[in-house]
Each structure stands twice: as structure tokens, then as C-alpha cells.
PDB file of N, CA and C in Angstrom:
ATOM      1  N   UNK A1477       0.846  -1.171   0.000  1.00 52.00           N
ATOM      2  CA  UNK A1477       0.000   0.000   0.000  1.00 52.00           C
ATOM      3  C   UNK A1477       0.892   1.235   0.000  1.00 52.00           C
ATOM      4  N   UNK A1478       0.548   2.190  -0.815  1.00 52.00           N
ATOM      5  CA  UNK A1478       1.334   3.418  -0.919  1.00 52.00           C
ATOM      6  C   UNK A1478       1.007   4.370   0.225  1.00 52.00           C
ATOM      7  N   UNK A1479       2.024   5.079   0.731  1.00 65.00           N
ATOM      8  CA  UNK A1479       1.745   6.105   1.741  1.00 65.00           C
ATOM      9  C   UNK A1479       0.867   7.203   1.142  1.00 65.00           C
ATOM     10  N   UNK A1480       0.056   7.815   1.977  1.00 58.00           N
ATOM     11  CA  UNK A1480      -0.860   8.859   1.520  1.00 58.00           C
ATOM     12  C   UNK A1480      -0.103   9.996   0.844  1.00 58.00           C
ATOM     13  N   UNK A1481       1.044  10.380   1.391  1.00 62.00           N
ATOM     14  CA  UNK A1481       1.817  11.481   0.795  1.00 62.00           C
ATOM     15  C   UNK A1481       2.203  11.174  -0.651  1.00 62.00           C
ATOM     16  N   UNK A1482       2.551   9.924  -0.936  1.00 64.00           N
ATOM     17  CA  UNK A1482       2.901   9.536  -2.302  1.00 64.00           C
ATOM     18  C   UNK A1482       1.695   9.699  -3.219  1.00 64.00           C
ATOM     19  N   UNK A1483       0.540   9.301  -2.731  1.00 61.00           N
ATOM     20  CA  UNK A1483      -0.680   9.459  -3.528  1.00 61.00           C
ATOM     21  C   UNK A1483      -0.972  10.931  -3.789  1.00 61.00           C
ATOM     22  N   UNK A1484      -0.794  11.756  -2.769  1.00 61.00           N
ATOM     23  CA  UNK A1484      -1.010  13.196  -2.938  1.00 61.00           C
ATOM     24  C   UNK A1484      -0.084  13.755  -4.012  1.00 61.00           C
ATOM     25  N   UNK A1485       1.181  13.385  -3.960  1.00 62.00           N
ATOM     26  CA  UNK A1485       2.154  13.890  -4.927  1.00 62.00           C
ATOM     27  C   UNK A1485       1.823  13.407  -6.330  1.00 62.00           C
ATOM     28  N   UNK A1486       1.502  12.115  -6.454  1.00 61.00           N
ATOM     29  CA  UNK A1486       1.177  11.561  -7.765  1.00 61.00           C
ATOM     30  C   UNK A1486      -0.056  12.229  -8.364  1.00 61.00           C
ATOM     31  N   UNK A1487      -1.009  12.569  -7.530  1.00 66.00           N
ATOM     32  CA  UNK A1487      -2.250  13.185  -8.007  1.00 66.00           C
ATOM     33  C   UNK A1487      -2.135  14.701  -8.128  1.00 66.00           C
ATOM     34  N   UNK A1488      -1.014  15.248  -7.683  1.00 71.00           N
ATOM     35  CA  UNK A1488      -0.825  16.709  -7.680  1.00 71.00           C
ATOM     36  C   UNK A1488      -2.022  17.392  -7.010  1.00 71.00           C
ATOM     37  N   UNK A1489      -2.376  16.873  -5.851  1.00 72.00           N
ATOM     38  CA  UNK A1489      -3.546  17.338  -5.122  1.00 72.00           C
ATOM     39  C   UNK A1489      -3.253  18.659  -4.401  1.00 72.00           C
ATOM     40  N   UNK A1490      -4.164  19.622  -4.503  1.00 78.00           N
ATOM     41  CA  UNK A1490      -3.988  20.893  -3.795  1.00 78.00           C
ATOM     42  C   UNK A1490      -3.959  20.679  -2.275  1.00 78.00           C
ATOM     43  N   UNK A1491      -3.277  21.560  -1.574  1.00 78.00           N
ATOM     44  CA  UNK A1491      -3.109  21.445  -0.120  1.00 78.00           C
ATOM     45  C   UNK A1491      -4.453  21.371   0.608  1.00 78.00           C
ATOM     46  N   UNK A1492      -5.436  22.176   0.179  1.00 82.00           N
ATOM     47  CA  UNK A1492      -6.753  22.166   0.825  1.00 82.00           C
ATOM     48  C   UNK A1492      -7.386  20.777   0.747  1.00 82.00           C
ATOM     49  N   UNK A1493      -7.291  20.157  -0.425  1.00 81.00           N
ATOM     50  CA  UNK A1493      -7.853  18.819  -0.598  1.00 81.00           C
ATOM     51  C   UNK A1493      -7.074  17.786   0.204  1.00 81.00           C
ATOM     52  N   UNK A1494      -5.777  17.968   0.307  1.00 77.00           N
ATOM     53  CA  UNK A1494      -4.957  17.052   1.108  1.00 77.00           C
ATOM     54  C   UNK A1494      -5.419  17.064   2.567  1.00 77.00           C
ATOM     55  N   UNK A1495      -5.686  18.249   3.098  1.00 84.00           N
ATOM     56  CA  UNK A1495      -6.153  18.357   4.486  1.00 84.00           C
ATOM     57  C   UNK A1495      -7.493  17.643   4.664  1.00 84.00           C
ATOM     58  N   UNK A1496      -8.378  17.815   3.704  1.00 84.00           N
ATOM     59  CA  UNK A1496      -9.690  17.156   3.785  1.00 84.00           C
ATOM     60  C   UNK A1496      -9.549  15.640   3.747  1.00 84.00           C
ATOM     61  N   UNK A1497      -8.688  15.145   2.874  1.00 80.00           N
ATOM     62  CA  UNK A1497      -8.477  13.694   2.778  1.00 80.00           C
ATOM     63  C   UNK A1497      -7.851  13.170   4.066  1.00 80.00           C
ATOM     64  N   UNK A1498      -6.840  13.882   4.581  1.00 82.00           N
ATOM     65  CA  UNK A1498      -6.201  13.464   5.839  1.00 82.00           C
ATOM     66  C   UNK A1498      -7.225  13.406   6.971  1.00 82.00           C
ATOM     67  N   UNK A1499      -8.059  14.422   7.059  1.00 83.00           N
ATOM     68  CA  UNK A1499      -9.085  14.474   8.099  1.00 83.00           C
ATOM     69  C   UNK A1499     -10.045  13.294   7.968  1.00 83.00           C
ATOM     70  N   UNK A1500     -10.461  13.010   6.745  1.00 80.00           N
ATOM     71  CA  UNK A1500     -11.351  11.876   6.493  1.00 80.00           C
ATOM     72  C   UNK A1500     -10.690  10.566   6.914  1.00 80.00           C
ATOM     73  N   UNK A1501      -9.429  10.364   6.524  1.00 82.00           N
ATOM     74  CA  UNK A1501      -8.719   9.133   6.866  1.00 82.00           C
ATOM     75  C   UNK A1501      -8.540   8.990   8.373  1.00 82.00           C
ATOM     76  N   UNK A1502      -8.283  10.087   9.057  1.00 85.00           N
ATOM     77  CA  UNK A1502      -8.150  10.041  10.518  1.00 85.00           C
ATOM     78  C   UNK A1502      -9.466   9.644  11.174  1.00 85.00           C
ATOM     79  N   UNK A1503     -10.578  10.196  10.680  1.00 83.00           N
ATOM     80  CA  UNK A1503     -11.892   9.819  11.223  1.00 83.00           C
ATOM     81  C   UNK A1503     -12.168   8.345  10.995  1.00 83.00           C
ATOM     82  N   UNK A1504     -11.843   7.859   9.804  1.00 81.00           N
ATOM     83  CA  UNK A1504     -12.056   6.445   9.493  1.00 81.00           C
ATOM     84  C   UNK A1504     -11.229   5.561  10.424  1.00 81.00           C
ATOM     85  N   UNK A1505      -9.983   5.949  10.652  1.00 85.00           N
ATOM     86  CA  UNK A1505      -9.113   5.178  11.541  1.00 85.00           C
ATOM     87  C   UNK A1505      -9.665   5.174  12.969  1.00 85.00           C
ATOM     88  N   UNK A1506     -10.126   6.335  13.440  1.00 85.00           N
ATOM     89  CA  UNK A1506     -10.697   6.424  14.786  1.00 85.00           C
ATOM     90  C   UNK A1506     -11.934   5.541  14.913  1.00 85.00           C
ATOM     91  N   UNK A1507     -12.802   5.570  13.909  1.00 84.00           N
ATOM     92  CA  UNK A1507     -14.016   4.750  13.936  1.00 84.00           C
ATOM     93  C   UNK A1507     -13.670   3.268  13.926  1.00 84.00           C
ATOM     94  N   UNK A1508     -12.689   2.880  13.123  1.00 84.00           N
ATOM     95  CA  UNK A1508     -12.280   1.474  13.061  1.00 84.00           C
ATOM     96  C   UNK A1508     -11.681   1.030  14.389  1.00 84.00           C
ATOM     97  N   UNK A1509     -10.875   1.889  15.005  1.00 88.00           N
ATOM     98  CA  UNK A1509     -10.274   1.562  16.295  1.00 88.00           C
ATOM     99  C   UNK A1509     -11.354   1.397  17.359  1.00 88.00           C
ATOM    100  N   UNK A1510     -12.333   2.293  17.371  1.00 90.00           N
ATOM    101  CA  UNK A1510     -13.438   2.194  18.330  1.00 90.00           C
ATOM    102  C   UNK A1510     -14.236   0.910  18.118  1.00 90.00           C
ATOM    103  N   UNK A1511     -14.539   0.599  16.870  1.00 88.00           N
ATOM    104  CA  UNK A1511     -15.300  -0.615  16.562  1.00 88.00           C
ATOM    105  C   UNK A1511     -14.527  -1.853  16.987  1.00 88.00           C
ATOM    106  N   UNK A1512     -13.233  -1.867  16.728  1.00 91.00           N
ATOM    107  CA  UNK A1512     -12.390  -3.001  17.105  1.00 91.00           C
ATOM    108  C   UNK A1512     -12.376  -3.178  18.620  1.00 91.00           C
ATOM    109  N   UNK A1513     -12.215  -2.097  19.354  1.00 92.00           N
ATOM    110  CA  UNK A1513     -12.196  -2.172  20.822  1.00 92.00           C
ATOM    111  C   UNK A1513     -13.529  -2.699  21.356  1.00 92.00           C
ATOM    112  N   UNK A1514     -14.635  -2.256  20.778  1.00 94.00           N
ATOM    113  CA  UNK A1514     -15.949  -2.734  21.217  1.00 94.00           C
ATOM    114  C   UNK A1514     -16.108  -4.225  20.953  1.00 94.00           C
ATOM    115  N   UNK A1515     -15.677  -4.662  19.777  1.00 95.00           N
ATOM    116  CA  UNK A1515     -15.799  -6.080  19.433  1.00 95.00           C
ATOM    117  C   UNK A1515     -14.942  -6.949  20.345  1.00 95.00           C
ATOM    118  N   UNK A1516     -13.729  -6.524  20.605  1.00 95.00           N
ATOM    119  CA  UNK A1516     -12.853  -7.288  21.496  1.00 95.00           C
ATOM    120  C   UNK A1516     -13.460  -7.337  22.897  1.00 95.00           C
ATOM    121  N   UNK A1517     -14.044  -6.238  23.328  1.00 95.00           N
ATOM    122  CA  UNK A1517     -14.676  -6.197  24.645  1.00 95.00           C
ATOM    123  C   UNK A1517     -15.853  -7.145  24.791  1.00 95.00           C
ATOM    124  N   UNK A1518     -16.482  -7.515  23.697  1.00 96.00           N
ATOM    125  CA  UNK A1518     -17.634  -8.419  23.725  1.00 96.00           C
ATOM    126  C   UNK A1518     -17.245  -9.899  23.676  1.00 96.00           C
ATOM    127  N   UNK A1519     -15.966 -10.178  23.427  1.00 97.00           N
ATOM    128  CA  UNK A1519     -15.528 -11.572  23.349  1.00 97.00           C
ATOM    129  C   UNK A1519     -15.630 -12.243  24.716  1.00 97.00           C
ATOM    130  N   UNK A1520     -15.813 -13.570  24.721  1.00 98.00           N
ATOM    131  CA  UNK A1520     -15.714 -14.292  25.993  1.00 98.00           C
ATOM    132  C   UNK A1520     -14.333 -14.054  26.613  1.00 98.00           C
ATOM    133  N   UNK A1521     -14.276 -14.083  27.930  1.00 97.00           N
ATOM    134  CA  UNK A1521     -13.056 -13.703  28.646  1.00 97.00           C
ATOM    135  C   UNK A1521     -11.807 -14.445  28.177  1.00 97.00           C
ATOM    136  N   UNK A1522     -11.873 -15.754  28.031  1.00 98.00           N
ATOM    137  CA  UNK A1522     -10.665 -16.506  27.645  1.00 98.00           C
ATOM    138  C   UNK A1522     -10.202 -16.144  26.235  1.00 98.00           C
ATOM    139  N   UNK A1523     -11.133 -15.900  25.326  1.00 98.00           N
ATOM    140  CA  UNK A1523     -10.757 -15.463  23.978  1.00 98.00           C
ATOM    141  C   UNK A1523     -10.098 -14.090  24.039  1.00 98.00           C
ATOM    142  N   UNK A1524     -10.672 -13.203  24.832  1.00 97.00           N
ATOM    143  CA  UNK A1524     -10.138 -11.841  24.971  1.00 97.00           C
ATOM    144  C   UNK A1524      -8.723 -11.871  25.561  1.00 97.00           C
ATOM    145  N   UNK A1525      -8.520 -12.701  26.576  1.00 97.00           N
ATOM    146  CA  UNK A1525      -7.197 -12.811  27.196  1.00 97.00           C
ATOM    147  C   UNK A1525      -6.198 -13.397  26.209  1.00 97.00           C
ATOM    148  N   UNK A1526      -6.591 -14.474  25.523  1.00 97.00           N
ATOM    149  CA  UNK A1526      -5.686 -15.104  24.547  1.00 97.00           C
ATOM    150  C   UNK A1526      -5.300 -14.108  23.454  1.00 97.00           C
ATOM    151  N   UNK A1527      -6.263 -13.356  22.973  1.00 96.00           N
ATOM    152  CA  UNK A1527      -6.005 -12.362  21.930  1.00 96.00           C
ATOM    153  C   UNK A1527      -5.050 -11.274  22.432  1.00 96.00           C
ATOM    154  N   UNK A1528      -5.284 -10.792  23.633  1.00 95.00           N
ATOM    155  CA  UNK A1528      -4.419  -9.752  24.204  1.00 95.00           C
ATOM    156  C   UNK A1528      -2.998 -10.272  24.395  1.00 95.00           C
ATOM    157  N   UNK A1529      -2.872 -11.483  24.898  1.00 97.00           N
ATOM    158  CA  UNK A1529      -1.532 -12.040  25.108  1.00 97.00           C
ATOM    159  C   UNK A1529      -0.808 -12.250  23.783  1.00 97.00           C
ATOM    160  N   UNK A1530      -1.544 -12.647  22.767  1.00 97.00           N
ATOM    161  CA  UNK A1530      -0.922 -12.913  21.466  1.00 97.00           C
ATOM    162  C   UNK A1530      -0.526 -11.625  20.752  1.00 97.00           C
ATOM    163  N   UNK A1531      -1.440 -10.675  20.670  1.00 93.00           N
ATOM    164  CA  UNK A1531      -1.200  -9.509  19.827  1.00 93.00           C
ATOM    165  C   UNK A1531      -0.681  -8.278  20.570  1.00 93.00           C
ATOM    166  N   UNK A1532      -0.942  -8.179  21.865  1.00 92.00           N
ATOM    167  CA  UNK A1532      -0.436  -7.026  22.615  1.00 92.00           C
ATOM    168  C   UNK A1532       0.838  -7.359  23.377  1.00 92.00           C
ATOM    169  N   UNK A1533       0.921  -8.588  23.871  1.00 96.00           N
ATOM    170  CA  UNK A1533       2.111  -9.011  24.614  1.00 96.00           C
ATOM    171  C   UNK A1533       3.066  -9.832  23.753  1.00 96.00           C
ATOM    172  N   UNK A1534       2.650 -10.170  22.535  1.00 96.00           N
ATOM    173  CA  UNK A1534       3.464 -10.922  21.566  1.00 96.00           C
ATOM    174  C   UNK A1534       3.928 -12.275  22.098  1.00 96.00           C
ATOM    175  N   UNK A1535       3.072 -12.917  22.898  1.00 98.00           N
ATOM    176  CA  UNK A1535       3.410 -14.257  23.376  1.00 98.00           C
ATOM    177  C   UNK A1535       3.079 -15.286  22.300  1.00 98.00           C
ATOM    178  N   UNK A1536       3.844 -16.349  22.278  1.00 98.00           N
ATOM    179  CA  UNK A1536       3.580 -17.461  21.362  1.00 98.00           C
ATOM    180  C   UNK A1536       2.475 -18.331  21.966  1.00 98.00           C
ATOM    181  N   UNK A1537       1.759 -19.092  21.128  1.00 98.00           N
ATOM    182  CA  UNK A1537       0.671 -19.928  21.645  1.00 98.00           C
ATOM    183  C   UNK A1537       1.094 -20.850  22.787  1.00 98.00           C
ATOM    184  N   UNK A1538       2.295 -21.413  22.704  1.00 98.00           N
ATOM    185  CA  UNK A1538       2.727 -22.303  23.793  1.00 98.00           C
ATOM    186  C   UNK A1538       2.915 -21.527  25.105  1.00 98.00           C
ATOM    187  N   UNK A1539       3.305 -20.260  25.014  1.00 98.00           N
ATOM    188  CA  UNK A1539       3.437 -19.425  26.216  1.00 98.00           C
ATOM    189  C   UNK A1539       2.062 -19.044  26.764  1.00 98.00           C
ATOM    190  N   UNK A1540       1.141 -18.768  25.872  1.00 98.00           N
ATOM    191  CA  UNK A1540      -0.224 -18.434  26.284  1.00 98.00           C
ATOM    192  C   UNK A1540      -0.852 -19.627  26.992  1.00 98.00           C
ATOM    193  N   UNK A1541      -0.586 -20.823  26.491  1.00 98.00           N
ATOM    194  CA  UNK A1541      -1.117 -22.039  27.114  1.00 98.00           C
ATOM    195  C   UNK A1541      -0.663 -22.145  28.567  1.00 98.00           C
ATOM    196  N   UNK A1542       0.584 -21.816  28.828  1.00 98.00           N
ATOM    197  CA  UNK A1542       1.099 -21.863  30.203  1.00 98.00           C
ATOM    198  C   UNK A1542       0.370 -20.838  31.073  1.00 98.00           C
ATOM    199  N   UNK A1543       0.220 -19.618  30.556  1.00 97.00           N
ATOM    200  CA  UNK A1543      -0.456 -18.555  31.314  1.00 97.00           C
ATOM    201  C   UNK A1543      -1.897 -18.950  31.631  1.00 97.00           C
ATOM    202  N   UNK A1544      -2.591 -19.521  30.650  1.00 98.00           N
ATOM    203  CA  UNK A1544      -3.999 -19.881  30.831  1.00 98.00           C
ATOM    204  C   UNK A1544      -4.186 -21.236  31.506  1.00 98.00           C
ATOM    205  N   UNK A1545      -3.099 -21.986  31.638  1.00 98.00           N
ATOM    206  CA  UNK A1545      -3.205 -23.311  32.247  1.00 98.00           C
ATOM    207  C   UNK A1545      -3.985 -24.278  31.383  1.00 98.00           C
ATOM    208  N   UNK A1546      -3.731 -24.226  30.086  1.00 98.00           N
ATOM    209  CA  UNK A1546      -4.449 -25.081  29.143  1.00 98.00           C
ATOM    210  C   UNK A1546      -3.486 -25.627  28.103  1.00 98.00           C
ATOM    211  N   UNK A1547      -4.012 -26.368  27.154  1.00 98.00           N
ATOM    212  CA  UNK A1547      -3.169 -26.948  26.105  1.00 98.00           C
ATOM    213  C   UNK A1547      -2.999 -25.959  24.958  1.00 98.00           C
ATOM    214  N   UNK A1548      -1.927 -26.156  24.206  1.00 98.00           N
ATOM    215  CA  UNK A1548      -1.637 -25.266  23.079  1.00 98.00           C
ATOM    216  C   UNK A1548      -2.731 -25.328  22.014  1.00 98.00           C
ATOM    217  N   UNK A1549      -3.276 -26.525  21.750  1.00 98.00           N
ATOM    218  CA  UNK A1549      -4.335 -26.611  20.735  1.00 98.00           C
ATOM    219  C   UNK A1549      -5.589 -25.846  21.171  1.00 98.00           C
ATOM    220  N   UNK A1550      -5.824 -25.770  22.465  1.00 98.00           N
ATOM    221  CA  UNK A1550      -6.943 -24.976  22.979  1.00 98.00           C
ATOM    222  C   UNK A1550      -6.698 -23.491  22.719  1.00 98.00           C
ATOM    223  N   UNK A1551      -5.455 -23.053  22.896  1.00 98.00           N
ATOM    224  CA  UNK A1551      -5.097 -21.655  22.621  1.00 98.00           C
ATOM    225  C   UNK A1551      -5.329 -21.339  21.146  1.00 98.00           C
ATOM    226  N   UNK A1552      -4.904 -22.249  20.263  1.00 98.00           N
ATOM    227  CA  UNK A1552      -5.124 -22.028  18.825  1.00 98.00           C
ATOM    228  C   UNK A1552      -6.620 -21.886  18.530  1.00 98.00           C
ATOM    229  N   UNK A1553      -7.432 -22.699  19.179  1.00 98.00           N
ATOM    230  CA  UNK A1553      -8.883 -22.636  18.977  1.00 98.00           C
ATOM    231  C   UNK A1553      -9.458 -21.319  19.523  1.00 98.00           C
ATOM    232  N   UNK A1554      -9.000 -20.900  20.691  1.00 98.00           N
ATOM    233  CA  UNK A1554      -9.446 -19.620  21.258  1.00 98.00           C
ATOM    234  C   UNK A1554      -9.100 -18.466  20.322  1.00 98.00           C
ATOM    235  N   UNK A1555      -7.879 -18.470  19.803  1.00 98.00           N
ATOM    236  CA  UNK A1555      -7.439 -17.407  18.894  1.00 98.00           C
ATOM    237  C   UNK A1555      -8.216 -17.437  17.583  1.00 98.00           C
ATOM    238  N   UNK A1556      -8.475 -18.639  17.073  1.00 98.00           N
ATOM    239  CA  UNK A1556      -9.238 -18.760  15.828  1.00 98.00           C
ATOM    240  C   UNK A1556     -10.645 -18.190  16.010  1.00 98.00           C
ATOM    241  N   UNK A1557     -11.306 -18.607  17.077  1.00 98.00           N
ATOM    242  CA  UNK A1557     -12.667 -18.119  17.323  1.00 98.00           C
ATOM    243  C   UNK A1557     -12.690 -16.604  17.531  1.00 98.00           C
ATOM    244  N   UNK A1558     -11.715 -16.105  18.281  1.00 97.00           N
ATOM    245  CA  UNK A1558     -11.661 -14.664  18.555  1.00 97.00           C
ATOM    246  C   UNK A1558     -11.447 -13.869  17.275  1.00 97.00           C
ATOM    247  N   UNK A1559     -10.487 -14.286  16.457  1.00 96.00           N
ATOM    248  CA  UNK A1559     -10.205 -13.529  15.231  1.00 96.00           C
ATOM    249  C   UNK A1559     -11.357 -13.636  14.238  1.00 96.00           C
ATOM    250  N   UNK A1560     -11.999 -14.794  14.174  1.00 97.00           N
ATOM    251  CA  UNK A1560     -13.167 -14.924  13.292  1.00 97.00           C
ATOM    252  C   UNK A1560     -14.298 -14.012  13.756  1.00 97.00           C
ATOM    253  N   UNK A1561     -14.539 -13.988  15.052  1.00 96.00           N
ATOM    254  CA  UNK A1561     -15.612 -13.162  15.596  1.00 96.00           C
ATOM    255  C   UNK A1561     -15.339 -11.678  15.365  1.00 96.00           C
ATOM    256  N   UNK A1562     -14.121 -11.251  15.643  1.00 95.00           N
ATOM    257  CA  UNK A1562     -13.761  -9.846  15.441  1.00 95.00           C
ATOM    258  C   UNK A1562     -13.798  -9.496  13.953  1.00 95.00           C
ATOM    259  N   UNK A1563     -13.287 -10.379  13.112  1.00 94.00           N
ATOM    260  CA  UNK A1563     -13.302 -10.136  11.670  1.00 94.00           C
ATOM    261  C   UNK A1563     -14.712 -10.005  11.130  1.00 94.00           C
ATOM    262  N   UNK A1564     -15.598 -10.886  11.580  1.00 95.00           N
ATOM    263  CA  UNK A1564     -16.996 -10.827  11.148  1.00 95.00           C
ATOM    264  C   UNK A1564     -17.648  -9.533  11.642  1.00 95.00           C
ATOM    265  N   UNK A1565     -17.361  -9.159  12.862  1.00 94.00           N
ATOM    266  CA  UNK A1565     -17.905  -7.914  13.402  1.00 94.00           C
ATOM    267  C   UNK A1565     -17.415  -6.695  12.643  1.00 94.00           C
ATOM    268  N   UNK A1566     -16.142  -6.689  12.274  1.00 91.00           N
ATOM    269  CA  UNK A1566     -15.591  -5.571  11.502  1.00 91.00           C
ATOM    270  C   UNK A1566     -16.225  -5.518  10.111  1.00 91.00           C
ATOM    271  N   UNK A1567     -16.463  -6.687   9.516  1.00 92.00           N
ATOM    272  CA  UNK A1567     -17.118  -6.730   8.208  1.00 92.00           C
ATOM    273  C   UNK A1567     -18.527  -6.135   8.298  1.00 92.00           C
ATOM    274  N   UNK A1568     -19.277  -6.539   9.330  1.00 91.00           N
ATOM    275  CA  UNK A1568     -20.636  -5.998   9.513  1.00 91.00           C
ATOM    276  C   UNK A1568     -20.596  -4.487   9.750  1.00 91.00           C
ATOM    277  N   UNK A1569     -19.631  -4.049  10.543  1.00 86.00           N
ATOM    278  CA  UNK A1569     -19.484  -2.617  10.815  1.00 86.00           C
ATOM    279  C   UNK A1569     -19.187  -1.840   9.534  1.00 86.00           C
ATOM    280  N   UNK A1570     -18.306  -2.386   8.696  1.00 84.00           N
ATOM    281  CA  UNK A1570     -17.969  -1.732   7.427  1.00 84.00           C
ATOM    282  C   UNK A1570     -19.185  -1.678   6.507  1.00 84.00           C
ATOM    283  N   UNK A1571     -19.982  -2.745   6.489  1.00 89.00           N
ATOM    284  CA  UNK A1571     -21.188  -2.758   5.661  1.00 89.00           C
ATOM    285  C   UNK A1571     -22.187  -1.705   6.138  1.00 89.00           C
ATOM    286  N   UNK A1572     -22.336  -1.567   7.463  1.00 85.00           N
ATOM    287  CA  UNK A1572     -23.243  -0.549   8.000  1.00 85.00           C
ATOM    288  C   UNK A1572     -22.773   0.847   7.619  1.00 85.00           C
ATOM    289  N   UNK A1573     -21.463   1.078   7.736  1.00 81.00           N
ATOM    290  CA  UNK A1573     -20.906   2.383   7.374  1.00 81.00           C
ATOM    291  C   UNK A1573     -21.134   2.675   5.893  1.00 81.00           C
ATOM    292  N   UNK A1574     -20.922   1.666   5.042  1.00 82.00           N
ATOM    293  CA  UNK A1574     -21.109   1.850   3.602  1.00 82.00           C
ATOM    294  C   UNK A1574     -22.570   2.169   3.291  1.00 82.00           C
ATOM    295  N   UNK A1575     -23.490   1.469   3.959  1.00 85.00           N
ATOM    296  CA  UNK A1575     -24.916   1.722   3.738  1.00 85.00           C
ATOM    297  C   UNK A1575     -25.289   3.126   4.204  1.00 85.00           C
ATOM    298  N   UNK A1576     -24.755   3.524   5.354  1.00 81.00           N
ATOM    299  CA  UNK A1576     -25.031   4.869   5.877  1.00 81.00           C
ATOM    300  C   UNK A1576     -24.481   5.928   4.929  1.00 81.00           C
ATOM    301  N   UNK A1577     -23.300   5.699   4.416  1.00 77.00           N
ATOM    302  CA  UNK A1577     -22.668   6.634   3.483  1.00 77.00           C
ATOM    303  C   UNK A1577     -23.467   6.722   2.183  1.00 77.00           C
ATOM    304  N   UNK A1578     -23.970   5.593   1.705  1.00 82.00           N
ATOM    305  CA  UNK A1578     -24.748   5.567   0.463  1.00 82.00           C
ATOM    306  C   UNK A1578     -26.067   6.326   0.628  1.00 82.00           C
ATOM    307  N   UNK A1579     -26.666   6.249   1.813  1.00 83.00           N
ATOM    308  CA  UNK A1579     -27.933   6.961   2.057  1.00 83.00           C
ATOM    309  C   UNK A1579     -27.736   8.470   2.056  1.00 83.00           C
ATOM    310  N   UNK A1580     -26.537   8.928   2.440  1.00 77.00           N
ATOM    311  CA  UNK A1580     -26.263  10.367   2.486  1.00 77.00           C
ATOM    312  C   UNK A1580     -26.122  10.968   1.102  1.00 77.00           C
ATOM    313  N   UNK A1581     -25.853  10.157   0.117  1.00 68.00           N
ATOM    314  CA  UNK A1581     -25.619  10.686  -1.245  1.00 68.00           C
ATOM    315  C   UNK A1581     -26.880  11.077  -1.930  1.00 68.00           C
TER     316      UNK A1581
END
């Protein structure tokens, strides 16, 4: 993916338009971050803990298994379910945003 600045330069976009695009992208990022946090917060506790240990603490599944007092294959299953649930939630959120945006036009 190209950095936004490269796209601006390639398009020879005026500074005013660049500010508007940057503002839009920042809002989109904030909304996505909020949606992600809400979805993670709704996960069952063990899935939420496994996800946090994997992606925030960068622990390997075998290390997470020790922390949770479970088997490694159970950790893989917890992570699979958590990522599927969050991914599906993000997809639904994006569809709602697209529908809302289409209604405004």
C-alpha cells in the first residue's frame, strides 16, 4: 500500500484537498479503532485474554497455554474463534458504514 503522501504527490492534489483527505482518513481510523475495541470487549473472557496475550504481549501460543493453564491446541482454537468473531464484526461494521454513506448521497 502506498503512503498517503505519495498518492497526494502523484495526483498533484492541492493542499486544501490534502487536508480534507487526511481528516477523512483520521476519522475512518478512529471509527475502526473504536469498533475493534468494542468487538474485542464483547468476546468471551478466555478469547479476549488469549487475543491480548498474542497480539499485545506478543506471546507465542505455547506461552499463552502456560499462562492460561491449558493446552496449546486450545489456545489455537481460542485465537481462531476470537479472530473470526472480530473479523466478522468488523465486516458488519464496514457494511453498515457503507450503507449509511450511500444513504447520504
